Short mmCIF file of C-alpha atoms in Angstrom, two decimals:
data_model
loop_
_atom_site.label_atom_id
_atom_site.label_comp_id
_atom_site.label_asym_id
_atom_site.label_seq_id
_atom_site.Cartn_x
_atom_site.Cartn_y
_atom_site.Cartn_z
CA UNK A 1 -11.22 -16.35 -12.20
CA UNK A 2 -8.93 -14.03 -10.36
CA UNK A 3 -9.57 -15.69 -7.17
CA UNK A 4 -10.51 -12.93 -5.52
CA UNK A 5 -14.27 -12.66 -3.95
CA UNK A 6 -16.53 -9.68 -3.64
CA UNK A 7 -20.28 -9.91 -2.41
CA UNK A 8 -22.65 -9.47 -2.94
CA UNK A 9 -22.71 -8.58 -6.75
CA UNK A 10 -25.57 -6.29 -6.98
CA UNK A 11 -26.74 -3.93 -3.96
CA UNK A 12 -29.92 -1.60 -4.55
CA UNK A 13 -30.49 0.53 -1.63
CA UNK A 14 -31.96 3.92 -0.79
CA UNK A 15 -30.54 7.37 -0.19
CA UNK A 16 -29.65 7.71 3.26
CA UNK A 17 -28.89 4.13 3.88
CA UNK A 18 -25.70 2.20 4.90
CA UNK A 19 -24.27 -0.98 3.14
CA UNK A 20 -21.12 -2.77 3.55
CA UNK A 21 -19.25 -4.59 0.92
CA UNK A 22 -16.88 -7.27 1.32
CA UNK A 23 -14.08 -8.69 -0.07
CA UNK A 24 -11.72 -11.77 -0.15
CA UNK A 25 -8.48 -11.82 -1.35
CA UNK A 26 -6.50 -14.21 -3.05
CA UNK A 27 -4.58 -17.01 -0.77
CA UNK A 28 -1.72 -15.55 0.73
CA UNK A 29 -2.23 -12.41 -0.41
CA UNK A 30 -1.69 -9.46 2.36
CA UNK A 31 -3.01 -6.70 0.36
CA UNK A 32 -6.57 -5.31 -0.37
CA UNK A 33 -7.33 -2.63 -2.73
CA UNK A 34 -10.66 -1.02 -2.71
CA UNK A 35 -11.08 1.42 -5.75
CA UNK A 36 -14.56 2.67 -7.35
CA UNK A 37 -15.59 2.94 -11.07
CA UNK A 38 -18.27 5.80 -11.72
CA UNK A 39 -19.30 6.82 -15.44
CA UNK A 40 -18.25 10.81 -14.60
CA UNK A 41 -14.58 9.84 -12.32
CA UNK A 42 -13.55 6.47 -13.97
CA UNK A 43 -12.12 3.71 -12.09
CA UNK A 44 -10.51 5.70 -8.99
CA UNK A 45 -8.49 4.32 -6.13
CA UNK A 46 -9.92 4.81 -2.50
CA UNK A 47 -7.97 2.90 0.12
CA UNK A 48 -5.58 0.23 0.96
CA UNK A 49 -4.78 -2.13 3.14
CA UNK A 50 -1.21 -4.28 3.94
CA UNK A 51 -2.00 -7.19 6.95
CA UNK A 52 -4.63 -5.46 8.42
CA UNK A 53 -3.22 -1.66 8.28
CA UNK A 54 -3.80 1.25 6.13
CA UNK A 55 -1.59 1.68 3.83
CA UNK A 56 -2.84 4.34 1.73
CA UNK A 57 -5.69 6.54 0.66
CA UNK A 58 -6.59 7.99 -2.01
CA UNK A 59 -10.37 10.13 -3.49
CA UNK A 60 -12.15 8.18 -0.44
CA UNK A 61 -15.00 10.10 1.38
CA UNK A 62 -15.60 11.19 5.10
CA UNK A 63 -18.54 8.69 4.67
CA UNK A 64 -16.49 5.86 3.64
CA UNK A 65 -14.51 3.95 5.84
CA UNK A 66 -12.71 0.33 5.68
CA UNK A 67 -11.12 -1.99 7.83
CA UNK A 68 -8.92 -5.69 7.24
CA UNK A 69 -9.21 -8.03 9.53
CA UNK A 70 -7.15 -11.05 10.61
CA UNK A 71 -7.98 -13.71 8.05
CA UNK A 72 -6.81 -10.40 5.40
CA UNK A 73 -10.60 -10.22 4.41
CA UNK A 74 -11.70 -6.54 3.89
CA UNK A 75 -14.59 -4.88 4.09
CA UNK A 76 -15.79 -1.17 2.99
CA UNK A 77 -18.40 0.68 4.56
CA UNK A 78 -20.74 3.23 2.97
CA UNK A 79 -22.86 5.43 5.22
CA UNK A 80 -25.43 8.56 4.08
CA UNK A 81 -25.74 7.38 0.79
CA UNK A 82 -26.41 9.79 -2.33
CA UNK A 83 -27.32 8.97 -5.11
CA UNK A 84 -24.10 10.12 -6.74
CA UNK A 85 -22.32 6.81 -4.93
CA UNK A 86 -24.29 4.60 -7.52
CA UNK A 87 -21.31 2.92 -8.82
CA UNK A 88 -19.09 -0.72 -9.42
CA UNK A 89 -17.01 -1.19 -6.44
CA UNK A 90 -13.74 -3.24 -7.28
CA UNK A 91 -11.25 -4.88 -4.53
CA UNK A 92 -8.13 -6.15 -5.58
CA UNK A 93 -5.21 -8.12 -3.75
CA UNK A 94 -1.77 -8.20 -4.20
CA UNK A 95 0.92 -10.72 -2.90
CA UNK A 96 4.70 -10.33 -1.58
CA UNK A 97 7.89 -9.73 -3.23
CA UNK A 98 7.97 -9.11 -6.78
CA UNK A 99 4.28 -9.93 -6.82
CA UNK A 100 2.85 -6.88 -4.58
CA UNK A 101 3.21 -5.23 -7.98
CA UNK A 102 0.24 -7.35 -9.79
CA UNK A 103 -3.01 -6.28 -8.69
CA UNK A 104 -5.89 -8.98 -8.99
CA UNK A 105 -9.52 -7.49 -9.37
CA UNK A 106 -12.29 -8.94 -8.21
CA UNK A 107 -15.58 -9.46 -10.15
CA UNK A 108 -17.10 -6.33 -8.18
CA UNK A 109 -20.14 -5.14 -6.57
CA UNK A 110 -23.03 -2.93 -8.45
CA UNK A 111 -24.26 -0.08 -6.12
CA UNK A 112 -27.24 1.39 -7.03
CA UNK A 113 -28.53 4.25 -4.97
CA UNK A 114 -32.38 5.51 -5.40
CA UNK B 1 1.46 13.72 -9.41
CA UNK B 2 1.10 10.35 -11.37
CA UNK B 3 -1.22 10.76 -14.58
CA UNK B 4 -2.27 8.22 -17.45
CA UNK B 5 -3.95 9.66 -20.55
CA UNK B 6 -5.48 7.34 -23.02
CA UNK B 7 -6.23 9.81 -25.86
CA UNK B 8 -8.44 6.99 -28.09
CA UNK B 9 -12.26 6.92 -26.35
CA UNK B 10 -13.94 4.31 -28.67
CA UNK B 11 -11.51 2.44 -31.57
CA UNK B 12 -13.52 0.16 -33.84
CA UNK B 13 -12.13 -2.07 -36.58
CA UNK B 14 -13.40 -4.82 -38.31
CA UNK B 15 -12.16 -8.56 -37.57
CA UNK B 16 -8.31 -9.63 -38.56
CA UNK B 17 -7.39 -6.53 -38.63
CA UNK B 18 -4.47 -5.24 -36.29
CA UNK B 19 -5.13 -2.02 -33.94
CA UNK B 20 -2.81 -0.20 -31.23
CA UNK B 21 -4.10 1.05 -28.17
CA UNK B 22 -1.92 4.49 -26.92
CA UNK B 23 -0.99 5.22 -23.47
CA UNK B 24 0.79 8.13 -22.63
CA UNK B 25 1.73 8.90 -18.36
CA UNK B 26 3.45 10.91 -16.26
CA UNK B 27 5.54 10.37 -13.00
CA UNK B 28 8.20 11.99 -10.77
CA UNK B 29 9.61 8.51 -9.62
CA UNK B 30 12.17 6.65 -11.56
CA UNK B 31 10.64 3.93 -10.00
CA UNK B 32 7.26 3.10 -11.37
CA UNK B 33 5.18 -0.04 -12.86
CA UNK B 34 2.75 0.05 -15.82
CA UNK B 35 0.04 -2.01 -16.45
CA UNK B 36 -2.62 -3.16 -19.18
CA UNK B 37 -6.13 -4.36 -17.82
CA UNK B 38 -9.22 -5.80 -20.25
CA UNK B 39 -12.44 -4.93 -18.91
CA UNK B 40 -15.11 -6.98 -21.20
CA UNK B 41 -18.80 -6.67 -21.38
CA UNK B 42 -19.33 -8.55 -18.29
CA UNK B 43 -17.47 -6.08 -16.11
CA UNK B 44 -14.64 -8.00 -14.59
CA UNK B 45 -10.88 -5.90 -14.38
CA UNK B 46 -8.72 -8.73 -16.07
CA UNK B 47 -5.14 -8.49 -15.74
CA UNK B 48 -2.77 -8.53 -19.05
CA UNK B 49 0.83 -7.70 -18.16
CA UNK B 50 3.13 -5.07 -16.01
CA UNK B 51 5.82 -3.12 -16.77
CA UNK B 52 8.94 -2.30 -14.70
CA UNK B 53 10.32 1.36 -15.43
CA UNK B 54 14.11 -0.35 -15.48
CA UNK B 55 12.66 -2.57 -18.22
CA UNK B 56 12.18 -1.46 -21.33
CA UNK B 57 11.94 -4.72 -23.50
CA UNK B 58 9.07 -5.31 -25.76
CA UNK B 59 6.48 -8.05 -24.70
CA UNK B 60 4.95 -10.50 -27.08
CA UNK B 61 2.30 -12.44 -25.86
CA UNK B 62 0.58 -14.53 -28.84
CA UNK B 63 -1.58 -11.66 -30.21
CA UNK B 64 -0.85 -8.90 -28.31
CA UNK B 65 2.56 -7.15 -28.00
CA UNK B 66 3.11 -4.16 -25.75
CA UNK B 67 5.51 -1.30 -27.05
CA UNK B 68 7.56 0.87 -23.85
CA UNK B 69 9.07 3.57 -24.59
CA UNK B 70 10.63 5.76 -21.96
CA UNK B 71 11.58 8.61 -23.53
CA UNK B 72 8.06 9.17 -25.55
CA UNK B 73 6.54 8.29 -21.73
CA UNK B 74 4.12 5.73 -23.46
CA UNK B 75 3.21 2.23 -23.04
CA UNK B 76 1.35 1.21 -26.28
CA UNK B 77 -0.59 -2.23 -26.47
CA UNK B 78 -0.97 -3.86 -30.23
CA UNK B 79 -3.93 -6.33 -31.08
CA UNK B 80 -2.70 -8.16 -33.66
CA UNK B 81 -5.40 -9.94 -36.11
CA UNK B 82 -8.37 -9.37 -33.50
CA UNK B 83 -11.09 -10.79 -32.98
CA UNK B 84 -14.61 -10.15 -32.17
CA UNK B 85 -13.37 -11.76 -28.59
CA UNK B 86 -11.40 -8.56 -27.99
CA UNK B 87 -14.33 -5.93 -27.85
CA UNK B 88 -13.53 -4.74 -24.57
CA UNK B 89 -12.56 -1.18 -22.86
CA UNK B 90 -8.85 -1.01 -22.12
CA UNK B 91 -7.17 0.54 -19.44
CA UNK B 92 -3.80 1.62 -18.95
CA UNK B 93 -2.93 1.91 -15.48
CA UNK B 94 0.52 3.07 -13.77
CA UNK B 95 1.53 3.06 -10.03
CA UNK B 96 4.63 4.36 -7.95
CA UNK B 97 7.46 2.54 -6.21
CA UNK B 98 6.66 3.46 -2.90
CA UNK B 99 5.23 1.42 -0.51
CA UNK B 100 1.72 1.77 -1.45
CA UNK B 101 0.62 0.33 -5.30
CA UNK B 102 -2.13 1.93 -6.12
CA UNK B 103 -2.96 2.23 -9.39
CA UNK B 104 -3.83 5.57 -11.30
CA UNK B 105 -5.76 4.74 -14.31
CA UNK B 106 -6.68 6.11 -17.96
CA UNK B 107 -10.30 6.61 -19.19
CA UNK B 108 -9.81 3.67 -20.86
CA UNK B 109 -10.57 2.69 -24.49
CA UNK B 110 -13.77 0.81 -25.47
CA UNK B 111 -12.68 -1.23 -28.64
CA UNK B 112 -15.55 -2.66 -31.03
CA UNK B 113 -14.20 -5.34 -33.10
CA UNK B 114 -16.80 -5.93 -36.28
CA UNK B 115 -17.70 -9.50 -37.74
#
């Protein structure tokens, strides 16, 4: 157990729709990861988060957004879904110091688009 | 741009015996951390070990040893005597010493260890 939590597990929704997916990190850790595993892109990175700011961004789309708010619990937002988004959706934390380096996956959440 | 090729898709070997996993990447910064994750059946990311760039010792960690070498740009991770335990895909994952971490991964390589 990697201490960090991600609900819900499984999410079936429709085309169209918008779901939000939420994640806690590890205690103490300031940094949230969100990155999304597809069978055609692999595991890609999409955003991040240091005490509630972005930090960076990576393949994320115009329909995605995230936030981090004060207790460092994240959460990512996915509007006008296609089926295309269908995918696992990690998070990940990461302390201070020497330890911002290790990133800590959560168990993730299955997205499944009809 | 940061880039991690894992060349083997699917490796499958048959119980006890040893098997390396390659990992090849590129990067610009001379500052740069590498990392092995385990991703079994039940779809967790687990985390194995990092790499600094400034430190190029060999790790040994019961049955697995990881093999960094700078000037081949590869980061190669040896199962030694697996186990059926071990069927997993691998990933090979590298990020930058800037401020931000993320992590740039391989395809990853599904291992199938045989009874």
């Amino acid at each position: 157990d990697s201490g960090v939590t991600q609900t819900p597990k499984h999410l079936i929704t429709a085309t169209g729709q918008r779901v939000t997916l939420r994640c806690s990190p590890r205690s103490g850790d300031l940094s949230v990861y969100w990155y999304q595993q597809s069978l055609d892109q692999g595991l890609q990175f999409l955003i991040q988060y240091y005490n509630g700011e972005e930090r960076a961004k990576g393949n994320i789309l115009e329909r995605f957004s995230a936030q981090q708010f004060p207790d460092l619990h994240s959460e990512l937002n996915l509007s006008s879904l296609e089926l295309g988004d269908s995918a696992l959706y990690f998070c990940a934390s990461s302390g201070q110091g020497n330890a911002y380096n290790e990133q800590f996956f959560g168990p993730g959440t299955r997205l499944t688009v009809l | 741009a940061q880039k991690v090729t894992q060349a083997q898709t699917e490796i499958s070997v048959v119980e006890k015996e040893d098997v390396t996993l390659d990992c090849v990447y590129e990067t610009r910064d001379t500052t740069y951390y590498l990392f092995w994750y385990k991703q079994p059946p039940s779809g967790e990311l687990v985390f194995l070990i990092r790499r600094n760039s400034f430190d190029e010792q060999n790790e040994i960690s019961g049955r697995y040893s990881w093999n960094f070498q700078k000037s081949t740009s590869s980061f190669n991770f040896t199962i030694t005597a697996s186990q059926v335990v071990d069927s997993a895909v691998y990933f090979c994952a590298l990020s930058e010493g800037g401020s931000a971490r993320q992590l740039t991964f391989g395809s990853g390589t599904q291992l199938t260890v045989l009874p």
